[in-house]
Short mmCIF file of C-alpha atoms in Angstrom, two decimals:
data_model
loop_
_atom_site.label_atom_id
_atom_site.label_comp_id
_atom_site.label_asym_id
_atom_site.label_seq_id
_atom_site.Cartn_x
_atom_site.Cartn_y
_atom_site.Cartn_z
CA MET A 1 -2.85 18.47 -16.22
CA ALA A 2 -2.46 15.17 -14.47
CA LEU A 3 -2.45 14.88 -10.93
CA PRO A 4 0.74 14.64 -8.75
CA PRO A 5 1.60 10.98 -8.17
CA LEU A 6 -0.68 8.88 -5.88
CA SER A 7 0.89 10.29 -2.94
CA ARG A 8 -1.73 12.72 -2.73
CA ALA A 9 -4.53 9.65 -3.27
CA LEU A 10 -5.96 6.80 -1.60
CA THR A 11 -5.08 4.23 -4.21
CA GLY A 12 -5.72 0.92 -2.56
CA GLY A 13 -4.70 1.98 0.58
CA ALA A 14 -7.81 2.79 2.07
CA CYS A 15 -10.02 0.48 0.56
CA LEU A 16 -7.61 -2.26 1.67
CA ALA A 17 -8.03 -0.91 5.25
CA VAL A 18 -11.70 -1.55 4.69
CA LEU A 19 -10.48 -5.03 4.48
CA ALA A 20 -8.37 -5.28 7.01
CA ALA A 21 -10.33 -3.33 9.45
CA SER A 22 -13.29 -5.04 8.43
CA GLY A 23 -11.29 -8.29 9.23
CA TYR A 24 -11.79 -9.55 5.60
CA GLY A 25 -8.26 -10.87 5.83
CA TRP A 26 -6.57 -8.31 3.75
CA ALA A 27 -4.52 -8.23 7.09
CA LEU A 28 -2.95 -11.38 5.69
CA ALA A 29 -2.96 -13.40 8.82
CA THR A 30 -4.39 -16.01 10.85
CA ALA A 31 -5.64 -15.27 14.51
CA PRO A 32 -3.22 -14.05 16.94
CA ALA A 33 -1.08 -16.53 18.84
CA PRO A 34 -2.15 -17.06 22.68
CA GLY A 35 -0.86 -14.10 24.67
CA ARG A 36 -0.58 -11.56 21.92
CA THR A 37 -2.45 -8.40 22.19
CA GLY A 38 -3.89 -8.25 18.68
CA THR A 39 -2.72 -8.17 15.06
CA ASP A 40 -0.99 -5.20 13.19
CA VAL A 41 -0.86 -4.64 9.54
CA LEU A 42 0.62 -2.25 7.39
CA VAL A 43 -1.50 -1.47 4.46
CA VAL A 44 0.21 0.34 1.82
CA GLY A 45 -1.19 1.99 -1.51
CA SER A 46 1.82 2.96 -4.25
CA ASP A 47 1.81 4.85 -7.08
CA SER A 48 2.52 2.17 -9.54
CA ARG A 49 1.18 2.58 -13.08
CA ALA A 50 1.86 -0.93 -13.65
CA GLY A 51 -0.61 -2.93 -15.81
CA LEU A 52 -2.39 0.28 -17.04
CA THR A 53 -3.00 0.82 -20.93
CA ALA A 54 -3.02 4.18 -22.36
CA GLU A 55 -6.65 3.98 -22.45
CA GLU A 56 -7.37 3.82 -18.61
CA LYS A 57 -4.18 6.25 -17.97
CA SER A 58 -6.80 8.62 -20.02
CA ARG A 59 -9.72 7.72 -18.18
CA TRP A 60 -8.87 7.60 -14.76
CA HIS A 61 -6.66 10.71 -15.11
CA ALA A 62 -3.50 8.76 -14.15
CA GLY A 63 -1.15 10.79 -16.11
CA GLY A 64 2.71 11.45 -14.78
CA THR A 65 5.74 9.49 -13.84
CA ALA A 66 5.41 7.17 -10.86
CA CYS A 67 8.24 7.91 -8.14
CA ARG A 68 7.57 3.86 -6.80
CA CYS A 69 6.52 5.69 -3.62
CA ALA A 70 3.92 4.71 -0.66
CA ASP A 71 1.26 7.10 -1.39
CA VAL A 72 -1.02 5.65 1.28
CA VAL A 73 0.41 4.37 4.60
CA MET A 74 -2.05 2.94 7.21
CA VAL A 75 -1.87 0.86 10.61
CA VAL A 76 -4.74 -1.36 11.08
CA HIS A 77 -5.04 -2.84 14.66
CA LEU A 78 -7.43 -5.98 15.07
CA SER A 79 -7.81 -6.48 18.96
CA ALA A 80 -7.06 -10.34 20.14
CA ASP A 81 -10.70 -10.72 20.78
CA GLY A 82 -11.59 -9.62 16.98
CA ARG A 83 -14.35 -6.97 18.11
CA ARG A 84 -12.36 -4.08 17.83
CA ALA A 85 -10.28 -2.44 15.05
CA SER A 86 -8.23 0.82 14.61
CA VAL A 87 -6.98 2.56 11.44
CA VAL A 88 -4.27 5.14 11.90
CA SER A 89 -3.89 7.18 8.70
CA LEU A 90 0.48 8.06 8.59
CA PRO A 91 0.33 11.10 6.20
CA ARG A 92 3.06 10.37 3.18
CA ASP A 93 4.93 13.30 3.91
CA SER A 94 5.95 12.62 7.65
CA TYR A 95 9.36 13.23 8.36
CA VAL A 96 10.70 10.32 10.07
CA PRO A 97 13.76 8.40 10.95
CA PHE A 98 14.20 5.42 8.39
CA ALA A 99 15.23 2.02 9.63
CA PRO A 100 19.05 1.64 9.02
CA ARG A 101 19.69 0.03 5.76
CA ASP A 102 22.92 -1.59 3.68
CA ASP A 103 23.32 -0.39 0.47
CA GLY A 104 26.78 -2.69 0.07
CA ALA A 105 29.40 0.30 1.40
CA GLY A 106 27.82 0.03 5.18
CA PRO A 107 25.02 0.63 6.99
CA ILE A 108 23.24 3.83 6.38
CA ALA A 109 21.08 5.96 8.93
CA HIS A 110 19.05 9.07 8.00
CA SER A 111 15.44 10.97 8.10
CA GLY A 112 12.92 11.81 5.47
CA LYS A 113 9.62 11.61 3.99
CA ILE A 114 7.86 7.94 5.38
CA ASN A 115 6.57 7.50 1.25
CA ALA A 116 10.45 7.41 0.23
CA ALA A 117 11.05 4.27 1.96
CA LEU A 118 9.36 2.38 -0.32
CA ARG A 119 11.65 3.81 -3.11
CA GLN A 120 14.71 3.15 -1.37
CA GLY A 121 14.33 -0.22 0.61
CA GLY A 122 10.99 -1.86 -0.70
CA PRO A 123 8.74 -3.28 1.77
CA GLU A 124 11.06 -4.33 4.47
CA LEU A 125 12.98 -1.02 4.63
CA LEU A 126 9.08 0.49 4.72
CA THR A 127 7.63 -1.92 7.20
CA ARG A 128 10.64 -1.43 9.52
CA THR A 129 10.69 2.45 8.97
CA VAL A 130 7.38 2.38 10.33
CA GLU A 131 7.44 -0.08 13.10
CA ARG A 132 10.74 2.41 14.36
CA ALA A 133 8.41 5.79 14.30
CA THR A 134 5.74 3.88 16.04
CA GLY A 135 7.18 1.19 18.59
CA LEU A 136 4.85 -1.33 16.93
CA ASP A 137 5.64 -5.10 15.99
CA ILE A 138 4.13 -4.98 12.10
CA ASP A 139 2.63 -8.62 11.60
CA HIS A 140 1.81 -7.91 8.37
CA TYR A 141 2.08 -5.91 4.70
CA LEU A 142 -0.11 -5.39 2.48
CA GLN A 143 -0.03 -3.17 -0.95
CA ALA A 144 -1.81 -1.97 -3.97
CA ARG A 145 -0.90 -0.32 -6.98
CA PHE A 146 -3.53 2.00 -9.08
CA LYS A 147 -5.05 -0.41 -10.76
CA GLY A 148 -5.63 -2.62 -7.83
CA PHE A 149 -7.78 0.00 -5.87
CA VAL A 150 -9.99 0.10 -8.97
CA GLN A 151 -10.51 -3.59 -9.07
CA ALA A 152 -11.27 -3.78 -5.24
CA VAL A 153 -13.92 -1.44 -4.62
CA ASP A 154 -15.48 -2.81 -8.08
CA ALA A 155 -15.14 -6.53 -6.13
CA LEU A 156 -16.81 -4.77 -2.90
CA GLY A 157 -19.83 -3.46 -4.87
CA GLY A 158 -18.85 -0.03 -5.22
CA ALA A 159 -18.05 3.03 -2.23
CA PRO A 160 -20.96 4.84 -0.68
CA VAL A 161 -19.88 8.32 -0.04
CA CYS A 162 -21.31 11.68 0.80
CA THR A 163 -20.28 15.60 0.63
CA LYS A 164 -21.92 18.73 1.92
CA GLU A 165 -20.38 20.87 -1.16
CA PRO A 166 -20.00 20.46 -4.82
CA MET A 167 -16.80 18.34 -5.99
CA ARG A 168 -15.81 19.20 -9.23
CA ASP A 169 -11.80 19.05 -10.23
CA LYS A 170 -10.92 18.61 -13.96
CA ASN A 171 -7.78 17.25 -12.63
CA SER A 172 -8.95 14.10 -10.98
CA GLY A 173 -12.22 14.00 -13.27
CA ILE A 174 -14.74 14.36 -9.88
CA ASP A 175 -17.97 15.93 -10.73
CA LEU A 176 -20.52 15.40 -7.59
CA GLU A 177 -23.27 17.90 -6.46
CA PRO A 178 -24.01 17.76 -2.63
CA GLY A 179 -25.52 14.76 -1.17
CA LYS A 180 -24.90 11.02 -1.12
CA HIS A 181 -23.50 8.86 -4.28
CA HIS A 182 -22.72 5.18 -5.23
CA LEU A 183 -19.21 5.34 -6.51
CA ASP A 184 -17.81 2.29 -8.79
CA GLY A 185 -14.06 1.69 -8.75
CA ALA A 186 -13.17 4.41 -11.49
CA GLY A 187 -15.69 7.26 -9.43
CA ALA A 188 -13.85 6.47 -5.92
CA LEU A 189 -10.70 6.96 -7.70
CA ARG A 190 -11.28 10.27 -8.26
CA TYR A 191 -12.95 10.88 -5.31
CA VAL A 192 -10.09 10.12 -3.21
CA ARG A 193 -7.61 11.77 -5.73
CA THR A 194 -9.29 15.22 -5.93
CA ARG A 195 -7.59 18.04 -4.44
CA HIS A 196 -10.64 20.55 -5.00
CA SER A 197 -10.57 21.44 -0.96
CA GLY A 198 -7.29 23.72 0.32
CA HIS A 199 -5.79 21.03 3.58
CA GLY A 200 -3.79 18.85 0.94
CA ASP A 201 -3.25 15.62 2.02
CA ILE A 202 -4.75 15.83 5.40
CA ASP A 203 -8.00 16.31 3.95
CA ARG A 204 -7.45 13.79 1.58
CA VAL A 205 -6.38 11.37 4.32
CA ARG A 206 -10.04 12.36 6.08
CA ARG A 207 -11.55 11.57 2.85
CA GLN A 208 -9.71 7.68 2.72
CA GLN A 209 -11.09 7.34 5.67
CA ARG A 210 -14.67 8.06 5.28
CA LEU A 211 -14.29 5.79 2.28
CA VAL A 212 -13.16 3.02 4.25
CA ALA A 213 -16.25 3.68 6.85
CA GLY A 214 -18.47 3.81 3.89
CA ILE A 215 -17.65 0.24 2.38
CA ALA A 216 -17.04 -1.03 5.57
CA GLY A 217 -20.12 -0.09 7.00
CA ARG A 218 -22.26 -1.41 4.30
CA HIS A 219 -20.62 -4.95 4.62
CA LEU A 220 -20.75 -5.27 8.32
CA ALA A 221 -24.23 -4.51 7.70
CA ALA A 222 -24.92 -6.94 5.29
CA GLY A 223 -23.69 -9.73 7.73
CA THR A 224 -20.76 -10.80 5.20
CA LEU A 225 -18.27 -11.96 7.84
CA ALA A 226 -20.46 -14.26 9.52
CA ASP A 227 -21.49 -16.13 5.68
CA PRO A 228 -18.37 -18.28 5.19
CA PRO A 229 -19.31 -18.91 1.32
CA ARG A 230 -19.99 -15.05 0.57
CA LEU A 231 -16.58 -14.01 2.77
CA GLU A 232 -14.83 -16.65 0.80
CA ALA A 233 -16.03 -15.40 -2.69
CA LEU A 234 -15.47 -11.87 -1.69
CA ALA A 235 -11.74 -12.47 -0.49
CA GLY A 236 -11.35 -14.50 -3.32
CA GLU A 237 -12.44 -11.36 -5.72
CA VAL A 238 -10.69 -8.48 -3.86
CA ALA A 239 -7.28 -10.42 -3.69
CA GLY A 240 -6.55 -10.07 -7.07
CA GLY A 241 -5.76 -6.65 -7.00
CA LEU A 242 -3.32 -6.89 -3.94
CA ARG A 243 0.34 -7.69 -3.39
CA PRO A 244 0.23 -9.33 -0.34
CA GLY A 245 3.24 -10.21 1.90
CA PRO A 246 5.42 -13.60 1.21
CA ARG A 247 3.02 -15.37 3.76
CA THR A 248 -0.15 -14.82 2.52
CA SER A 249 -3.02 -17.51 1.36
CA VAL A 250 -6.56 -16.91 0.37
CA ALA A 251 -6.56 -19.36 3.90
CA ASP A 252 -4.76 -16.77 5.94
CA MET A 253 -7.10 -13.98 4.67
CA LEU A 254 -10.19 -16.56 5.28
CA ALA A 255 -9.24 -17.15 8.81
CA LEU A 256 -8.73 -13.33 10.05
CA GLY A 257 -12.12 -12.43 8.68
CA ARG A 258 -13.52 -15.29 10.39
CA GLN A 259 -11.58 -13.77 13.94
CA ALA A 260 -13.74 -10.64 13.04
CA ARG A 261 -17.08 -12.05 12.26
CA HIS A 262 -18.61 -9.99 15.51
CA LEU A 263 -17.13 -6.76 14.32
CA ARG A 264 -19.39 -3.55 14.05
CA LEU A 265 -18.36 -0.38 12.38
CA ARG A 266 -19.02 1.62 15.46
CA ASP A 267 -15.93 -0.55 16.85
CA VAL A 268 -13.66 0.51 14.07
CA GLU A 269 -12.31 3.85 15.31
CA PHE A 270 -10.63 5.76 12.52
CA ALA A 271 -7.48 8.42 13.50
CA THR A 272 -4.72 9.97 11.98
CA VAL A 273 -1.66 10.20 13.60
CA PRO A 274 -1.27 13.51 15.88
CA LEU A 275 0.67 16.19 14.11
CA GLU A 276 2.53 19.32 14.97
CA SER A 277 3.14 20.98 11.47
CA ILE A 278 2.06 20.31 8.39
CA SER A 279 5.05 22.49 6.87
CA HIS A 280 8.06 21.51 8.98
CA PRO A 281 11.43 22.45 7.15
CA ALA A 282 13.24 18.83 6.07
CA GLY A 283 16.22 20.35 4.52
CA GLU A 284 16.63 18.57 1.13
CA TRP A 285 13.29 17.11 1.41
CA GLY A 286 11.67 20.32 1.66
CA SER A 287 8.42 21.26 3.41
CA ALA A 288 7.29 17.91 5.43
CA VAL A 289 4.92 16.65 8.17
CA LYS A 290 6.10 16.51 11.64
CA TRP A 291 4.30 14.46 14.15
CA ASN A 292 3.33 15.56 17.78
CA ASP A 293 5.74 13.19 19.19
CA GLU A 294 4.75 13.14 22.70
CA ARG A 295 0.96 12.39 21.66
CA ALA A 296 1.96 9.67 18.81
CA ARG A 297 3.66 7.93 21.27
CA ALA A 298 0.76 7.87 23.36
CA MET A 299 -1.17 6.66 20.54
CA PHE A 300 0.89 3.94 19.70
CA ARG A 301 1.16 2.82 23.15
CA ARG A 302 -2.70 2.16 23.44
CA LEU A 303 -2.47 0.09 20.10
CA ALA A 304 0.31 -1.70 21.57
CA ALA A 305 -1.40 -2.56 24.70
CA ASP A 306 -4.47 -3.63 22.62
CA ARG A 307 -6.95 -0.40 24.12
CA THR A 308 -9.11 1.72 22.39
CA LEU A 309 -7.67 5.07 21.13
CA ALA A 310 -8.42 7.91 23.62
CA PRO A 311 -10.68 10.78 22.11
CA GLY A 312 -8.82 13.42 20.43
CA ASP A 313 -9.96 17.26 19.90
CA GLU A 314 -10.79 18.85 17.13
CA ARG A 315 -8.88 22.21 17.44
CA GLY A 316 -6.35 23.27 14.25
CA PRO A 317 -5.46 26.17 12.11
CA ARG A 318 -8.24 27.21 9.73
CA GLY A 319 -11.32 25.90 11.09
CA GLY A 320 -10.08 22.76 12.63
CA PHE A 321 -9.06 20.19 9.60
CA ASP A 322 -7.96 16.57 11.15
CA TRP A 323 -4.42 17.24 12.36
CA THR A 324 -4.34 16.77 16.01
CA GLY A 325 -5.19 12.88 16.37
CA ARG A 326 -8.67 12.96 16.56
CA VAL A 327 -10.51 9.85 17.13
CA ALA A 328 -13.83 9.05 15.39
CA PRO A 329 -15.95 5.89 15.45
CA GLY A 330 -16.76 4.45 12.09
CA ASP A 331 -20.57 5.13 12.41
CA ARG A 332 -19.99 8.78 13.43
CA MET A 333 -17.71 9.75 10.19
CA ASP A 334 -19.05 12.64 8.73
CA CYS A 335 -19.82 13.89 5.06
CA ASP A 336 -17.11 15.80 3.76
#
């Protein structure tokens, strides 16, 4: 049985956030203009199987039909001084008001699951919908398809991960013993797609963030950002797996990478938007994720003001999975 679409996976999104949060320039931009309070990048992983061969679909357990949805949605904020980064995950089933759009018969305004905005109106509608939901001004957009994630992780030299429990899932193909592992792109894909745990997309979001922290930490420690030739070579390799926005160039990527050359993993913070419910009844949309509006607004106001995020708590049903907006520095991301 094939896994559901990549809406339940990391795909390219988390790995893209690695580079954006680490300043490798997947953020698609030059340094912010004077007076700006940092740069906000919308990083998206879609469920597109475009370019996959039958052998790749079989080997990567990528069967099923794509819905052309946004499986991963992350907002990456790089501070104006380039010394801090925040990665905020927006669960793909988040029920939010969509930005108005015109289908030719007049404006349409409705609410729905945030991942469907990509299918209904492409990157432009998804970007405006995220802006409406968060109150942020998104500066840049970056998207990766299914194959792009594997290519990007391989270009980055693989992904270090660790797990406290065995991870075995015949649907994703994951088979890991407890301990530390170094995964190639295909292995990383299995890791982020697994449904072996019981808390659905909320668990997967945190796994995405841990993968991002692991890759970013290795490259930050190696001083890649401070080495222009290495940065340029890496940006060129990774860019092949991405679908950047219309204003993107390799020069843009390198400029942001240079801006973030002093970034340290402990200054990259990861968070999930604070949630009120993961089983909110949403009519024709079925069960959805509902944000805690008051806490979510407070979180995004801090990002808009170029401030660090307030530490969150770890309370939650059934042992405390991350649904309350917990904020964790990159160097304190625990094993699963």
